[in-house]
Amino acid sequence: MAFYRCFKSTLLAMTSSKVAAATVVALACLAATIYTHRRRRKKSARATPYERKGGVLEAIGNTPLIKIHSLSEATGCEILGKAEFLSPGGSVKDRVAVQIIEEALQSGKLHVGGLVTEGSAGSTAISLAMVASAYGCRCHVVIPDDAAIEKAQILEALGAVVERVRPVSISHKEHFVNIARRRAELAESTYKAQLNGSNGMNLKTAFSFCN
C-alpha cells in the first residue's frame, strides 16, 4: 500500500518532461517497501523461533522446564516444572514407551512388523501405540468398555487395534490386563505390564528426565 500511494502521487505530479525522474522515484519507493517488509519478517522470525523435528521419536524428551512463580515465591527456591504434556503423546509415558520398545527390539524379543500388546485404559496405551507405529510395529490394546470412547478413537487413529472388554476385578481372569497378557502369549508378541517396576523401566525413565 505504501508503494501504491507513493507511485500514484508520483504519476499525478508527472509531466512529459519529468518521466525519467518520476520513474526513479517510483522504483525507490518500491525498493524501500520491499526492504521494510523483509526487515519485519526477519524480526518476526527471531521473535518466534521453532525447531523442526524429523518425527515423533525425535520430539520425545528434552521437554522445557517452566518456572512456577507461586511455588518459587512461597518456598524461596526456584521451582521448575517439567512440561511433559508437550511430548507428542501428551505425557511422560512417551519416554516409557520408547524405553520398552527399543529394549525389546535390541534384545530380539520384538522385530519390525511385530506386535506389541497392552492392557491399559490410560496414557500408557496411547504412548505405546504411537511409538510402536513409529518403529514400524503393530499394537493391540485391550481396554475396559467403560473407558471414554475418545481414548479408543485416539488409539485407533494411531493405528492400534482396540479390544473393549467388560470391566472386572484385577484378580479376575477376564480383567483387561489379564486378557492382554493372554493375547500376547498367543501371538508371541511383546507384552508390557502396567507400571509396577517389574521390568525396571520406571528407573530408566526417571534417569531420562535429565533431558
Short mmCIF file of C-alpha atoms in Angstrom, two decimals:
data_model
loop_
_atom_site.label_atom_id
_atom_site.label_comp_id
_atom_site.label_asym_id
_atom_site.label_seq_id
_atom_site.Cartn_x
_atom_site.Cartn_y
_atom_site.Cartn_z
CA MET A 1 0.00 0.00 0.00
CA ALA A 2 2.84 2.39 0.79
CA PHE A 3 4.34 1.78 -2.63
CA TYR A 4 0.95 2.24 -4.35
CA ARG A 5 0.31 5.62 -2.67
CA CYS A 6 3.81 6.79 -3.48
CA PHE A 7 3.54 5.66 -7.09
CA LYS A 8 0.07 7.26 -7.51
CA SER A 9 1.22 10.63 -6.18
CA THR A 10 4.21 10.46 -8.49
CA LEU A 11 2.01 9.82 -11.53
CA LEU A 12 -0.28 12.74 -10.66
CA ALA A 13 2.67 15.10 -10.49
CA MET A 14 4.28 13.69 -13.59
CA THR A 15 4.71 15.73 -16.76
CA SER A 16 6.18 14.69 -20.06
CA SER A 17 9.49 16.30 -19.15
CA LYS A 18 9.69 14.51 -15.80
CA VAL A 19 9.08 10.89 -16.83
CA ALA A 20 12.59 9.71 -16.01
CA ALA A 21 12.64 11.40 -12.61
CA ALA A 22 9.20 10.02 -11.71
CA THR A 23 10.29 6.50 -12.66
CA VAL A 24 13.32 6.77 -10.39
CA VAL A 25 11.13 7.95 -7.51
CA ALA A 26 8.68 5.09 -8.05
CA LEU A 27 11.45 2.49 -8.08
CA ALA A 28 12.93 3.99 -4.94
CA CYS A 29 9.53 3.69 -3.24
CA LEU A 30 9.31 0.05 -4.30
CA ALA A 31 12.80 -0.73 -3.01
CA ALA A 32 12.06 0.95 0.34
CA THR A 33 8.81 -1.00 0.74
CA ILE A 34 10.48 -4.36 -0.01
CA TYR A 35 13.35 -3.59 2.38
CA THR A 36 10.95 -2.67 5.20
CA HIS A 37 8.85 -5.79 4.64
CA ARG A 38 11.89 -8.07 4.75
CA ARG A 39 13.15 -6.48 7.95
CA ARG A 40 9.77 -7.03 9.61
CA ARG A 41 9.75 -10.69 8.53
CA LYS A 42 13.24 -11.27 9.93
CA LYS A 43 12.30 -9.59 13.21
CA SER A 44 9.16 -11.71 13.47
CA ALA A 45 11.14 -14.90 12.79
CA ARG A 46 13.58 -14.04 15.58
CA ALA A 47 10.71 -13.39 17.98
CA THR A 48 9.07 -16.77 17.33
CA PRO A 49 11.83 -19.36 16.79
CA TYR A 50 10.95 -23.01 16.29
CA GLU A 51 12.84 -26.24 15.98
CA ARG A 52 11.91 -28.75 13.31
CA LYS A 53 11.84 -32.44 14.29
CA GLY A 54 12.25 -35.38 11.94
CA GLY A 55 9.42 -37.38 13.53
CA VAL A 56 7.64 -38.14 16.79
CA LEU A 57 10.58 -40.12 18.20
CA GLU A 58 12.88 -37.10 17.92
CA ALA A 59 10.28 -34.98 19.70
CA ILE A 60 10.19 -37.22 22.79
CA GLY A 61 12.33 -35.92 25.65
CA ASN A 62 14.10 -32.59 26.02
CA THR A 63 10.83 -31.00 27.13
CA PRO A 64 11.18 -27.47 28.53
CA LEU A 65 11.43 -26.52 32.18
CA ILE A 66 8.87 -23.90 33.20
CA LYS A 67 9.32 -21.79 36.31
CA ILE A 68 6.40 -21.97 38.76
CA HIS A 69 6.42 -18.47 40.23
CA SER A 70 3.87 -19.07 43.01
CA LEU A 71 5.78 -22.02 44.48
CA SER A 72 9.14 -20.33 43.96
CA GLU A 73 7.98 -17.27 45.91
CA ALA A 74 6.39 -19.39 48.64
CA THR A 75 9.49 -21.54 49.21
CA GLY A 76 12.24 -19.09 48.42
CA CYS A 77 13.63 -21.60 45.94
CA GLU A 78 13.41 -21.74 42.18
CA ILE A 79 10.76 -24.39 41.45
CA LEU A 80 10.59 -25.68 37.88
CA GLY A 81 8.03 -27.92 36.26
CA LYS A 82 8.98 -30.39 33.52
CA ALA A 83 6.49 -29.83 30.70
CA GLU A 84 5.93 -33.46 29.71
CA PHE A 85 2.50 -32.55 28.36
CA LEU A 86 4.35 -31.12 25.36
CA SER A 87 5.56 -34.59 24.39
CA PRO A 88 3.86 -35.92 21.21
CA GLY A 89 1.71 -38.40 23.14
CA GLY A 90 0.86 -35.81 25.78
CA SER A 91 2.53 -37.42 28.79
CA VAL A 92 5.68 -38.79 30.38
CA LYS A 93 4.60 -42.26 29.26
CA ASP A 94 6.15 -41.48 25.86
CA ARG A 95 9.56 -41.94 27.48
CA VAL A 96 8.46 -45.25 28.99
CA ALA A 97 7.16 -46.50 25.64
CA VAL A 98 10.43 -45.66 23.89
CA GLN A 99 12.45 -47.48 26.56
CA ILE A 100 10.23 -50.56 26.36
CA ILE A 101 10.12 -50.88 22.58
CA GLU A 102 13.78 -50.01 21.99
CA GLU A 103 14.90 -52.58 24.56
CA ALA A 104 12.58 -55.22 23.07
CA LEU A 105 13.92 -54.55 19.57
CA GLN A 106 17.54 -54.66 20.71
CA SER A 107 17.03 -57.90 22.63
CA GLY A 108 15.28 -59.58 19.72
CA LYS A 109 12.01 -60.03 21.62
CA LEU A 110 10.37 -57.71 19.10
CA HIS A 111 11.05 -57.08 15.44
CA VAL A 112 9.83 -54.58 12.86
CA GLY A 113 6.32 -55.62 11.91
CA GLY A 114 5.90 -57.42 15.24
CA LEU A 115 3.03 -56.96 17.66
CA VAL A 116 3.02 -55.02 20.92
CA THR A 117 0.12 -55.89 23.22
CA GLU A 118 -1.01 -53.68 26.09
CA GLY A 119 -3.78 -53.71 28.68
CA SER A 120 -4.37 -50.09 29.63
CA ALA A 121 -7.11 -47.50 29.70
CA GLY A 122 -4.76 -44.57 30.10
CA SER A 123 -1.88 -42.66 28.61
CA THR A 124 0.46 -45.67 28.54
CA ALA A 125 -1.57 -47.27 25.76
CA ILE A 126 -1.57 -44.05 23.74
CA SER A 127 2.20 -43.73 24.05
CA LEU A 128 2.82 -47.37 23.15
CA ALA A 129 0.52 -47.18 20.12
CA MET A 130 2.29 -44.05 18.88
CA VAL A 131 5.84 -45.31 19.46
CA ALA A 132 5.09 -48.79 18.09
CA SER A 133 3.82 -47.26 14.88
CA ALA A 134 6.91 -45.04 14.62
CA TYR A 135 9.11 -48.16 14.83
CA GLY A 136 7.04 -50.00 12.23
CA CYS A 137 5.36 -52.32 14.72
CA ARG A 138 1.72 -53.17 15.27
CA CYS A 139 -0.15 -52.56 18.52
CA HIS A 140 -3.11 -54.36 20.13
CA VAL A 141 -4.70 -52.63 23.12
CA VAL A 142 -7.26 -54.16 25.46
CA ILE A 143 -9.34 -51.63 27.41
CA PRO A 144 -12.46 -51.81 29.61
CA ASP A 145 -15.63 -50.88 27.75
CA ASP A 146 -16.46 -48.19 30.32
CA ALA A 147 -13.38 -46.19 29.31
CA ALA A 148 -14.04 -42.95 27.45
CA ILE A 149 -14.80 -43.57 23.79
CA GLU A 150 -12.38 -40.76 22.91
CA LYS A 151 -9.46 -42.85 24.20
CA ALA A 152 -10.39 -45.70 21.89
CA GLN A 153 -10.70 -43.26 18.99
CA ILE A 154 -7.24 -41.84 19.68
CA LEU A 155 -5.74 -45.33 19.83
CA GLU A 156 -7.38 -46.31 16.55
CA ALA A 157 -6.19 -43.07 14.95
CA LEU A 158 -2.65 -44.06 15.98
CA GLY A 159 -3.08 -47.37 14.19
CA ALA A 160 -3.76 -49.64 17.17
CA VAL A 161 -6.33 -52.44 17.22
CA VAL A 162 -8.64 -51.77 20.17
CA GLU A 163 -10.42 -54.58 22.01
CA ARG A 164 -13.06 -53.44 24.51
CA VAL A 165 -13.99 -55.85 27.31
CA ARG A 166 -16.28 -55.68 30.33
CA PRO A 167 -14.69 -54.21 33.49
CA VAL A 168 -13.98 -56.73 36.25
CA SER A 169 -11.64 -57.05 39.23
CA ILE A 170 -7.91 -57.27 38.52
CA SER A 171 -7.93 -60.74 40.10
CA HIS A 172 -10.45 -61.94 37.52
CA LYS A 173 -9.06 -63.75 34.50
CA GLU A 174 -11.20 -61.56 32.24
CA HIS A 175 -9.68 -58.31 33.51
CA PHE A 176 -8.37 -56.30 30.56
CA VAL A 177 -4.75 -56.57 31.74
CA ASN A 178 -5.00 -60.35 32.07
CA ILE A 179 -6.69 -60.64 28.69
CA ALA A 180 -3.90 -58.57 27.13
CA ARG A 181 -1.32 -60.90 28.68
CA ARG A 182 -3.02 -63.93 27.15
CA ARG A 183 -3.31 -62.22 23.76
CA ALA A 184 0.42 -61.52 23.89
CA GLU A 185 1.27 -65.13 24.74
CA LEU A 186 -0.89 -66.48 21.92
CA ALA A 187 0.54 -64.04 19.39
CA GLU A 188 4.12 -64.37 20.69
CA SER A 189 4.27 -60.60 20.89
CA THR A 190 5.87 -58.33 23.44
CA TYR A 191 3.69 -57.66 26.45
CA LYS A 192 4.24 -54.56 28.57
CA ALA A 193 2.81 -54.98 32.08
CA GLN A 194 1.38 -51.96 33.87
CA LEU A 195 3.95 -49.75 35.59
CA ASN A 196 4.77 -51.93 38.59
CA GLY A 197 8.56 -51.73 38.44
CA SER A 198 8.89 -55.36 37.36
CA ASN A 199 10.81 -54.54 34.21
CA GLY A 200 12.94 -51.71 35.59
CA MET A 201 11.53 -49.17 33.16
CA ASN A 202 10.48 -46.77 35.91
CA LEU A 203 14.09 -46.30 37.00
CA LYS A 204 15.39 -45.86 33.45
CA THR A 205 12.65 -43.37 32.68
CA ALA A 206 13.44 -41.43 35.84
CA PHE A 207 17.05 -41.02 34.72
CA SER A 208 15.85 -39.87 31.28
CA PHE A 209 14.31 -36.79 32.90
CA CYS A 210 17.78 -35.26 32.86
CA ASN A 211 16.89 -34.42 29.23
#
